[in-house]
PDB file of C-alpha atoms and ligand atoms in Angstrom:
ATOM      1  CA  UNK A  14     104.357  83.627 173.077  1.00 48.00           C
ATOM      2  CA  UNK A  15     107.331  84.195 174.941  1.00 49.00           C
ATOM      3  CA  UNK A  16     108.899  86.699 177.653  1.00 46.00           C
ATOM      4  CA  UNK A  17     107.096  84.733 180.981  1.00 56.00           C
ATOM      5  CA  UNK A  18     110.708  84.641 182.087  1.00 73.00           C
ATOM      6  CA  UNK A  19     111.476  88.296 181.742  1.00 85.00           C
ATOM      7  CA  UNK A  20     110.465  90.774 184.813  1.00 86.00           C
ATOM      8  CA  UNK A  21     109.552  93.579 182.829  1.00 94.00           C
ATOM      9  CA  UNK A  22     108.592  93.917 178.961  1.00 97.00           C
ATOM     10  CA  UNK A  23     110.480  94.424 175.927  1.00 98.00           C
ATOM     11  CA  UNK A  24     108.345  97.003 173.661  1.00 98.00           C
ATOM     12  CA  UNK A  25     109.859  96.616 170.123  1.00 98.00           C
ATOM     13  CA  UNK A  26     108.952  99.550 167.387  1.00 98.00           C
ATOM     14  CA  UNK A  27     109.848  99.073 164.592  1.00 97.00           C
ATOM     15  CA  UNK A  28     109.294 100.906 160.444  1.00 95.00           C
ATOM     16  CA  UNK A  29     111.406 103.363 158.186  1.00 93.00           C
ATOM     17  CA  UNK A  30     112.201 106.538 158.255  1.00 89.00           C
ATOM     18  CA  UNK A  31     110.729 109.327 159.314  1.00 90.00           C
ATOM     19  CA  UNK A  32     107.836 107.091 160.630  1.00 94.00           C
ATOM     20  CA  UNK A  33     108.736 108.869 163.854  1.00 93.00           C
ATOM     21  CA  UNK A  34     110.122 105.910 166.129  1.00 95.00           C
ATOM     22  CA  UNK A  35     112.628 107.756 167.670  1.00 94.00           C
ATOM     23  CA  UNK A  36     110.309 110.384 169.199  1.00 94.00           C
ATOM     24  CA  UNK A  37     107.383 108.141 170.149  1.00 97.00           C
ATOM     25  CA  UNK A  38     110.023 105.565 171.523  1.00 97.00           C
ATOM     26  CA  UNK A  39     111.660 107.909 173.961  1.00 95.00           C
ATOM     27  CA  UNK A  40     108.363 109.547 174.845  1.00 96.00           C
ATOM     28  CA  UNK A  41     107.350 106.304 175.719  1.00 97.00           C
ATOM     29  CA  UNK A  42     109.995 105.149 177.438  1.00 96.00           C
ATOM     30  CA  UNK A  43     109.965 108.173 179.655  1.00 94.00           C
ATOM     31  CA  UNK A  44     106.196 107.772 180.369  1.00 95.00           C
ATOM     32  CA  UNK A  45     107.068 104.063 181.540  1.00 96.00           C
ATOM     33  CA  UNK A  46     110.362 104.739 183.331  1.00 95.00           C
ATOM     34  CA  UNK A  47     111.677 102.013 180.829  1.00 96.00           C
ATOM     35  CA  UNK A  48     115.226 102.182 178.898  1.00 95.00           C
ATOM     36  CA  UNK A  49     115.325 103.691 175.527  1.00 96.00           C
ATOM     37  CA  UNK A  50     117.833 101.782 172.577  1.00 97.00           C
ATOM     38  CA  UNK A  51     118.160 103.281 169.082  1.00 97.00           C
ATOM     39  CA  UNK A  52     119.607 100.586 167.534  1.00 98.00           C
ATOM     40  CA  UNK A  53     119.968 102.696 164.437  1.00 97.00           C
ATOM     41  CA  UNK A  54     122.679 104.928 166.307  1.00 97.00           C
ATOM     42  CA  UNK A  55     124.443 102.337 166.870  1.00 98.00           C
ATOM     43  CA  UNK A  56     124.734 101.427 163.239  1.00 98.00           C
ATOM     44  CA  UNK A  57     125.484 104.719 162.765  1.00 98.00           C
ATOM     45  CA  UNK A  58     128.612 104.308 165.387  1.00 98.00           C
ATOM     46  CA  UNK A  59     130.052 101.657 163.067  1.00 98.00           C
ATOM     47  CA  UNK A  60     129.581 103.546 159.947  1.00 98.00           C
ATOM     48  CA  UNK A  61     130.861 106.548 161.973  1.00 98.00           C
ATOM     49  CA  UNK A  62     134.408 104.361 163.249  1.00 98.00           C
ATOM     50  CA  UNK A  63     134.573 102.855 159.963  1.00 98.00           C
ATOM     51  CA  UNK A  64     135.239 106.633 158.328  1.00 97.00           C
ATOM     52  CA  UNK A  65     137.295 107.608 161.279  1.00 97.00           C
ATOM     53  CA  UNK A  66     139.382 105.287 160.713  1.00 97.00           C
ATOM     54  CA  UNK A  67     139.718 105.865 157.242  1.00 97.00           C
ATOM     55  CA  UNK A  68     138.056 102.251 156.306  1.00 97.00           C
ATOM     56  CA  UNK A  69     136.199 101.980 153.268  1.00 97.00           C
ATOM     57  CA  UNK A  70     132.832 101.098 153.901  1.00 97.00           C
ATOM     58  CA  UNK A  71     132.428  98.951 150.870  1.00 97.00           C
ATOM     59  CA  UNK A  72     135.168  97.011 152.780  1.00 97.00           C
ATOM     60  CA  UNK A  73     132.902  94.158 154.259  1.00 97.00           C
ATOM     61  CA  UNK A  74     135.688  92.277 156.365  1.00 97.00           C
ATOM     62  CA  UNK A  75     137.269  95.486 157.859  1.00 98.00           C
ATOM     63  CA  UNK A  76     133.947  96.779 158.282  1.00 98.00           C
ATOM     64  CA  UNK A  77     133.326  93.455 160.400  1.00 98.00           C
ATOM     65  CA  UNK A  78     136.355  93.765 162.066  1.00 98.00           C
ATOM     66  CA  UNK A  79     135.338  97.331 163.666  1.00 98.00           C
ATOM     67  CA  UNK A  80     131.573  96.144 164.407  1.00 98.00           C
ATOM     68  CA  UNK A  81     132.827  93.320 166.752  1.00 97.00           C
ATOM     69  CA  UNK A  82     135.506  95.387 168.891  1.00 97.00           C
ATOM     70  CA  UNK A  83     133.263  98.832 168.911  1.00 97.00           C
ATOM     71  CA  UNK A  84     132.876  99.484 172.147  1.00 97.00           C
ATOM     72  CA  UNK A  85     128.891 101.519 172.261  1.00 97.00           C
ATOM     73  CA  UNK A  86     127.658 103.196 175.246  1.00 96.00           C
ATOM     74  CA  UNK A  87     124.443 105.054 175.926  1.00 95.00           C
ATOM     75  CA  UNK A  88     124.722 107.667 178.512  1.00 94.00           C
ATOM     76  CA  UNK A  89     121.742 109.954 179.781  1.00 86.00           C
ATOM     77  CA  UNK A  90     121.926 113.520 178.876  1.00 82.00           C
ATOM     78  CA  UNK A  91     120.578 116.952 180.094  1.00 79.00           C
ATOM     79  CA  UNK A  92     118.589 116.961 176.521  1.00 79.00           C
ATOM     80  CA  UNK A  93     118.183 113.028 175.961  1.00 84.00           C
ATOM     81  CA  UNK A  94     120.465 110.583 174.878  1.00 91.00           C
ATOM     82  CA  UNK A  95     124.120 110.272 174.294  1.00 96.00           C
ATOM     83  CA  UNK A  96     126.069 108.009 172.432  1.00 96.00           C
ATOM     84  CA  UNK A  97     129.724 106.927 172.899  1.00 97.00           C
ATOM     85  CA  UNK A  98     131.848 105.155 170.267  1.00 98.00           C
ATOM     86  CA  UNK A  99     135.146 104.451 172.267  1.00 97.00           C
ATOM     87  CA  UNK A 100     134.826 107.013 174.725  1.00 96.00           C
ATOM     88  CA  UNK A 101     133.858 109.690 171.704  1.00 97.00           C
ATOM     89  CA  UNK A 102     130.696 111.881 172.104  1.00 97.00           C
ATOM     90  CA  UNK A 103     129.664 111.240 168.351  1.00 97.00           C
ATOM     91  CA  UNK A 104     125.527 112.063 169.432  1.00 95.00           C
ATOM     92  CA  UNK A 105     125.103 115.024 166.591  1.00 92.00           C
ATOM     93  CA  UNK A 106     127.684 113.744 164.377  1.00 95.00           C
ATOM     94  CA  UNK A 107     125.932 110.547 163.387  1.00 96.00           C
ATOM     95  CA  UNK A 108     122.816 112.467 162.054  1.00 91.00           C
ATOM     96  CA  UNK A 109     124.509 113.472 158.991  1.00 89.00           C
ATOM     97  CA  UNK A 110     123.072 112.693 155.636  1.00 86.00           C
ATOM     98  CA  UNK A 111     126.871 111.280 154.780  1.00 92.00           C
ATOM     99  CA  UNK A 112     126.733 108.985 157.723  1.00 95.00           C
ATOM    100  CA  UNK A 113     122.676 108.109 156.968  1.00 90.00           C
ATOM    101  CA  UNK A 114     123.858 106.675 153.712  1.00 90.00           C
ATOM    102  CA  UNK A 115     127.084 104.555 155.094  1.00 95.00           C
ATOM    103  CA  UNK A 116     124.977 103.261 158.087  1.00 96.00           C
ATOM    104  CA  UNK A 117     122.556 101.768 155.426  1.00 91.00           C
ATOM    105  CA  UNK A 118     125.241 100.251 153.653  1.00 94.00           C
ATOM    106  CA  UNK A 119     127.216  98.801 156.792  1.00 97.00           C
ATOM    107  CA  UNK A 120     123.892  97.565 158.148  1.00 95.00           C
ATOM    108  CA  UNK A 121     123.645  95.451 155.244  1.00 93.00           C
ATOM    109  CA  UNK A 122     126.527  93.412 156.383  1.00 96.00           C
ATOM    110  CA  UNK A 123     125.727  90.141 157.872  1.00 96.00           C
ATOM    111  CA  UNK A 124     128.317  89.756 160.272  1.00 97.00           C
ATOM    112  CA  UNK A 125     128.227  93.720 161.488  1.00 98.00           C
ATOM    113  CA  UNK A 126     123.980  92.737 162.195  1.00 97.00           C
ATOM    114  CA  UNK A 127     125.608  89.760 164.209  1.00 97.00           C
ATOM    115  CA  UNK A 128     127.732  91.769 166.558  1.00 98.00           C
ATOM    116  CA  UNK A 129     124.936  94.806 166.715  1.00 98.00           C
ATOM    117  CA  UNK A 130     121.739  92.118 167.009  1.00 98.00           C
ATOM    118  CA  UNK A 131     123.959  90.397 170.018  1.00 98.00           C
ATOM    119  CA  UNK A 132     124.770  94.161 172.382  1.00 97.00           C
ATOM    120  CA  UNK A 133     121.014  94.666 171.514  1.00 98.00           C
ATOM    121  CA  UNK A 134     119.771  91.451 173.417  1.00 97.00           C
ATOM    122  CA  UNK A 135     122.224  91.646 176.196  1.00 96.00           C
ATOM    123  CA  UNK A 136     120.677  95.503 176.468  1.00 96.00           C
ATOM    124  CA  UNK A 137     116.941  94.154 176.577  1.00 96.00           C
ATOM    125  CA  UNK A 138     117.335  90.494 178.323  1.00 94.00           C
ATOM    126  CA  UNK A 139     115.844  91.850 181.634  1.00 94.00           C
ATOM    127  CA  UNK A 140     113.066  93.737 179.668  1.00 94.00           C
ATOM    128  CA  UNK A 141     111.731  97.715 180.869  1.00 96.00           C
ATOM    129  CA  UNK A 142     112.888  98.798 177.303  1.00 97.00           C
ATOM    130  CA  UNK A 143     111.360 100.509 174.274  1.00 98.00           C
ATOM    131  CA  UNK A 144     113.784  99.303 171.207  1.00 98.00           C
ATOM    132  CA  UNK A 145     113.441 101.014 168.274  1.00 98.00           C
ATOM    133  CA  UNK A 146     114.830 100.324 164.563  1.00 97.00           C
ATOM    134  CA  UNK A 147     113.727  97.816 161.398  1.00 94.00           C
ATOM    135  CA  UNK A 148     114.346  94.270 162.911  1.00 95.00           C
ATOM    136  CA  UNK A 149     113.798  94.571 166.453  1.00 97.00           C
ATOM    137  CA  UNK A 150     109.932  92.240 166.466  1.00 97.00           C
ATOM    138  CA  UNK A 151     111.679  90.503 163.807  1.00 96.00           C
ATOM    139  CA  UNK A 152     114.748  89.303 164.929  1.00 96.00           C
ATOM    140  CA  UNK A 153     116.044  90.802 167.927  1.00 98.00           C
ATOM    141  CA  UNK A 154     113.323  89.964 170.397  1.00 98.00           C
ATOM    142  CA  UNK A 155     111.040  87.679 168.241  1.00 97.00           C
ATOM    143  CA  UNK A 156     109.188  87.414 171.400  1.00 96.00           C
ATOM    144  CA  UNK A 157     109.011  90.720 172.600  1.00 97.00           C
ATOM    145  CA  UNK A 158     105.593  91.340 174.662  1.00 96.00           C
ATOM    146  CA  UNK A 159     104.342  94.361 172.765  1.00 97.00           C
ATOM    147  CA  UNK A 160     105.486  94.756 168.841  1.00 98.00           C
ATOM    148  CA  UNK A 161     104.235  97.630 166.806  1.00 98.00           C
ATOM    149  CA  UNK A 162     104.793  98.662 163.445  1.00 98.00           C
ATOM    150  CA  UNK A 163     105.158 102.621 162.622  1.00 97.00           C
ATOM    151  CA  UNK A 164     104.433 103.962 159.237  1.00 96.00           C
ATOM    152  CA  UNK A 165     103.823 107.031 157.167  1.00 96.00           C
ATOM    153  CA  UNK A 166     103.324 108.170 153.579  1.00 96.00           C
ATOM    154  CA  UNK A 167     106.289 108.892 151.823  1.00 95.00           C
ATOM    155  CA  UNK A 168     105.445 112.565 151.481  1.00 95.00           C
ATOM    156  CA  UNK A 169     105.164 112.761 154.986  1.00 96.00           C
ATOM    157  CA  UNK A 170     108.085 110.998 156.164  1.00 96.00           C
ATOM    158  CA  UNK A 171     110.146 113.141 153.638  1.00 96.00           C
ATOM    159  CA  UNK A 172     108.937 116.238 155.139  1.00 95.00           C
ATOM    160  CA  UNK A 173     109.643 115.533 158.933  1.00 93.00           C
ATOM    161  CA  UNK A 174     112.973 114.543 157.738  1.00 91.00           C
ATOM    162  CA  UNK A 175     113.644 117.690 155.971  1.00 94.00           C
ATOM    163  CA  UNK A 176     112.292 119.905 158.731  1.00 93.00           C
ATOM    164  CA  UNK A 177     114.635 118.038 161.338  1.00 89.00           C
ATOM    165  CA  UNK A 178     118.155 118.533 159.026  1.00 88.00           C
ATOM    166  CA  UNK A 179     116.739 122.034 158.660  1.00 91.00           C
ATOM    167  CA  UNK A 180     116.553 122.619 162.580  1.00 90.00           C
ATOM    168  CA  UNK A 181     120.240 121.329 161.968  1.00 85.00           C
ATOM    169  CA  UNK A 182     120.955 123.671 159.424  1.00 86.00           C
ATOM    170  CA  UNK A 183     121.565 121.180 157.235  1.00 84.00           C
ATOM    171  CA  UNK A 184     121.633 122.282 153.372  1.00 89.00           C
ATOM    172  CA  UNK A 185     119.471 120.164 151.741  1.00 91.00           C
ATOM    173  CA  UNK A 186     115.913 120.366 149.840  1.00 95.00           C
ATOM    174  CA  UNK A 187     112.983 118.475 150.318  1.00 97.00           C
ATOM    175  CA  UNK A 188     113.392 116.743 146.987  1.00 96.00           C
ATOM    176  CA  UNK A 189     116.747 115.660 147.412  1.00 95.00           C
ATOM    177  CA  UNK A 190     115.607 114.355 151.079  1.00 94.00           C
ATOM    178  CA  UNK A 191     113.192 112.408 149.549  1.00 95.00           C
ATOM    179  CA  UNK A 192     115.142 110.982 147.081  1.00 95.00           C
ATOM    180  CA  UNK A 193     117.548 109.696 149.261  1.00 91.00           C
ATOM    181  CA  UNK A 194     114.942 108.609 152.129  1.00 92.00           C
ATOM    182  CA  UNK A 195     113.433 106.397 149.198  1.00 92.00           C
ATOM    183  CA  UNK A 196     116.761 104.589 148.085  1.00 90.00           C
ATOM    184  CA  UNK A 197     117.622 104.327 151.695  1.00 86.00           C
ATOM    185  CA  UNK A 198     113.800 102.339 152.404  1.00 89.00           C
ATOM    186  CA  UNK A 199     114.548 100.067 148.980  1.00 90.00           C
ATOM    187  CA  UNK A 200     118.042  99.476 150.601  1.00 86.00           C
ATOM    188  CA  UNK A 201     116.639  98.682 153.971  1.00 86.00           C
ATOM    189  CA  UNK A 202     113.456  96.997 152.968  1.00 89.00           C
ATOM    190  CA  UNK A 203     115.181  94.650 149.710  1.00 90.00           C
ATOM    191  CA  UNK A 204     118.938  93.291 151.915  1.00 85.00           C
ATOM    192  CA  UNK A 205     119.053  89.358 152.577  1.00 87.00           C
ATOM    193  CA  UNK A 206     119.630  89.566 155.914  1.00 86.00           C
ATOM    194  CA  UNK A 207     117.342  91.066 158.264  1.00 85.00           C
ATOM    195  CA  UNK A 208     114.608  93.289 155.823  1.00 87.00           C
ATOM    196  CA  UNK A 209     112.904  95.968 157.143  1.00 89.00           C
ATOM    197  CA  UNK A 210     109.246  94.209 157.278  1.00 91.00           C
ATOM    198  CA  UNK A 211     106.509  94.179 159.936  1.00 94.00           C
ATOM    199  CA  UNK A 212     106.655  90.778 162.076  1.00 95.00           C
ATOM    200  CA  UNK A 213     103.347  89.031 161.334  1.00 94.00           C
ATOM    201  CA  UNK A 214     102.025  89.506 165.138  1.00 95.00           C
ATOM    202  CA  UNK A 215     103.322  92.914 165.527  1.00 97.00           C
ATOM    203  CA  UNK A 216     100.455  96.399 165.617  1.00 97.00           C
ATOM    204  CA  UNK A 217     100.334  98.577 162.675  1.00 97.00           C
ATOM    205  CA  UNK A 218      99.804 102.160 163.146  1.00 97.00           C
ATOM    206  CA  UNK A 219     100.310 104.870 160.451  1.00 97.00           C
ATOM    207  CA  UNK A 220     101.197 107.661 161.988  1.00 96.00           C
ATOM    208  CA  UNK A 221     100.895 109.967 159.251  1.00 96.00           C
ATOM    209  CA  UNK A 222      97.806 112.594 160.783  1.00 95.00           C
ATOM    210  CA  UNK A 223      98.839 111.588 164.339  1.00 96.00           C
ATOM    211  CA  UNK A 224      99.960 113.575 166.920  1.00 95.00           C
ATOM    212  CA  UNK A 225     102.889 111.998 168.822  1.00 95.00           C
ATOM    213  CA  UNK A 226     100.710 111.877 172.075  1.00 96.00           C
ATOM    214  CA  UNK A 227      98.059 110.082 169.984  1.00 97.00           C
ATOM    215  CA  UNK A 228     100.667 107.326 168.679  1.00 98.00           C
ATOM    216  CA  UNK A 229     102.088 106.913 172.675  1.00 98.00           C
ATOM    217  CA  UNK A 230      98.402 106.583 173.548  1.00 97.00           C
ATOM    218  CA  UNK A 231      97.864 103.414 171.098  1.00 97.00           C
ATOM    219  CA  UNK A 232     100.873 101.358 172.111  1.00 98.00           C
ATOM    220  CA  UNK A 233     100.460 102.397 175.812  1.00 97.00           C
ATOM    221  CA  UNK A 234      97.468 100.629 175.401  1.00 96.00           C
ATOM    222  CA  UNK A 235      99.089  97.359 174.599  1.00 95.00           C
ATOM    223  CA  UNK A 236     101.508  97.485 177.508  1.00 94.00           C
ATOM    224  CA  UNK A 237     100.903  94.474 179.746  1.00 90.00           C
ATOM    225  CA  UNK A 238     100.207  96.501 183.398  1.00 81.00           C
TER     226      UNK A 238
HETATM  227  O1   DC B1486     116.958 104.537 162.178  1.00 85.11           O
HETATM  228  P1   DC B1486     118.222 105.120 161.553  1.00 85.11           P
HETATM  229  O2   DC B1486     117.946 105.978 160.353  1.00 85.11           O
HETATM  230  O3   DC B1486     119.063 105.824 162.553  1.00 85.11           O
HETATM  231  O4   DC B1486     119.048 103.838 161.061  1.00 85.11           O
HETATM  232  C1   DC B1486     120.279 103.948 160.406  1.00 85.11           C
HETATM  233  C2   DC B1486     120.439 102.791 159.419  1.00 85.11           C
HETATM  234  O5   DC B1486     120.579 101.562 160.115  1.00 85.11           O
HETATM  235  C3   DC B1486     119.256 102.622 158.458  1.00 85.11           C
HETATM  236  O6   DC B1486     119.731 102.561 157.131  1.00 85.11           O
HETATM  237  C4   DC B1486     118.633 101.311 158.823  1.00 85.11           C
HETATM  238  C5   DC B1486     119.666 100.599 159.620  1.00 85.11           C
HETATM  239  N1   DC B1486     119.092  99.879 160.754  1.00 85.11           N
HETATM  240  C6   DC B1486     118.968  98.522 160.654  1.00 85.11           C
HETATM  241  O7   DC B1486     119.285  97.956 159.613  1.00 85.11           O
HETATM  242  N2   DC B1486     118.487  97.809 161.702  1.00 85.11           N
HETATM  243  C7   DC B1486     118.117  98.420 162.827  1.00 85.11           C
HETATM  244  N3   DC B1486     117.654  97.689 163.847  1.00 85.11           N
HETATM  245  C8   DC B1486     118.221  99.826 162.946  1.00 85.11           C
HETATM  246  C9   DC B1486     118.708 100.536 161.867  1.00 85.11           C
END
């Protein structure tokens, strides 16, 4: 057990898809007053500068080479979070089903987790932060003081997805959603580097007939007060 030398804790969730980290993270963090990171935004930035700049993303080295001189900012926004990728607002445009799939393929890329893995740990080093994303307990903060695991049926994590790109008006179907939510789990869960998995000392909660209130309740009461 680490994180005696940190002021404030480091709250680590971590799980795939549609588990619903991203709500229950920033719910949390607002309870707490605590900084909110979606690491998988900023995955999505690279994928995102990679097309902009008309690199191919099965292009590992120039792929690199736009992970380590990114520049990533998160700014607070009347309705949540922003994100910055060189000074662009690129918030909505990262949620795209086209940038979903290039984000899982440039976050297979050793050196890309590298540069990511190192803005995440100079983001959380004095603590008072929820992280969410696969590899945060893992290998981001190994010794973060609260690590919890979020999970959900399949069916269920399909369906939350499909509702959201709906709200989006995204044209999808709830088949094809799942479909691609699966390959993007084997993709996430099977890489060398860095699989999704649950670190052996982290909570488990399946969140799949929880309320999001219910699922802030349980990890709220594993924050050291
Ligand atoms: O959570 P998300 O769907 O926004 O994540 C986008 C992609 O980035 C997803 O394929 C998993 C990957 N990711 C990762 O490998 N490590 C993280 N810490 C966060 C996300």
């Amino acid at each position: 057990m680490a994180g005696q030398t940190r002021p404030c804790p480091v709250i680590a969730i971590d799980g795939p898809v549609g588990a619903g980290k991203s709500t229950v993270a920033q719910a949390l963090a607002q309870r707490l007053g605590y900084r909110y990171v979606d690491t998988g935004a900023m995955y999505r930035a690279v994928a995102w500068k990679a097309r902009a700049e008309g690199v191919d993303v099965n292009d590992r080295e120039a792929v690199a080479a736009i992970a380590r001189a990114v520049q990533i900012e998160f700014l607070p926004g009347r309705r949540g979070q922003h994100i910055l990728v060189d000074g662009a607002d690129v918030t909505e445009t990262i949620r795209s089903p086209q940038i979903s799939e290039r984000a899982s393929i440039v976050s297979a890329y050793p050196e890309v987790r590298e540069a990511m893995v190192a803005l995440q740990r100079r983001m959380g080093k004095d603590g008072c932060v929820v992280m969410e994303g696969r590899d945060i307990g893992t290998v981001v903060f190994p010794d973060a003081e609260v690590k919890i695991y979020l999970d959900a049926t399949l069916d269920e994590r399909a369906r939350r997805r499909y509702e959201e790109l709906r709200r989006k008006r995204e044209r999808v179907t709830l088949e094809g959603v799942r479909q691609a939510l699966e390959q993007r789990d084997r993709r996430d869960s099977t890489r060398t580097h860095s699989p999704l998995r649950p670190a052996d000392d982290s909570t488990a909660i399946d969140t799949t007939s929880m309320s999001v209130k219910q699922v802030v309740g349980e990890i709220l009461k594993r924050v050291p007060r």
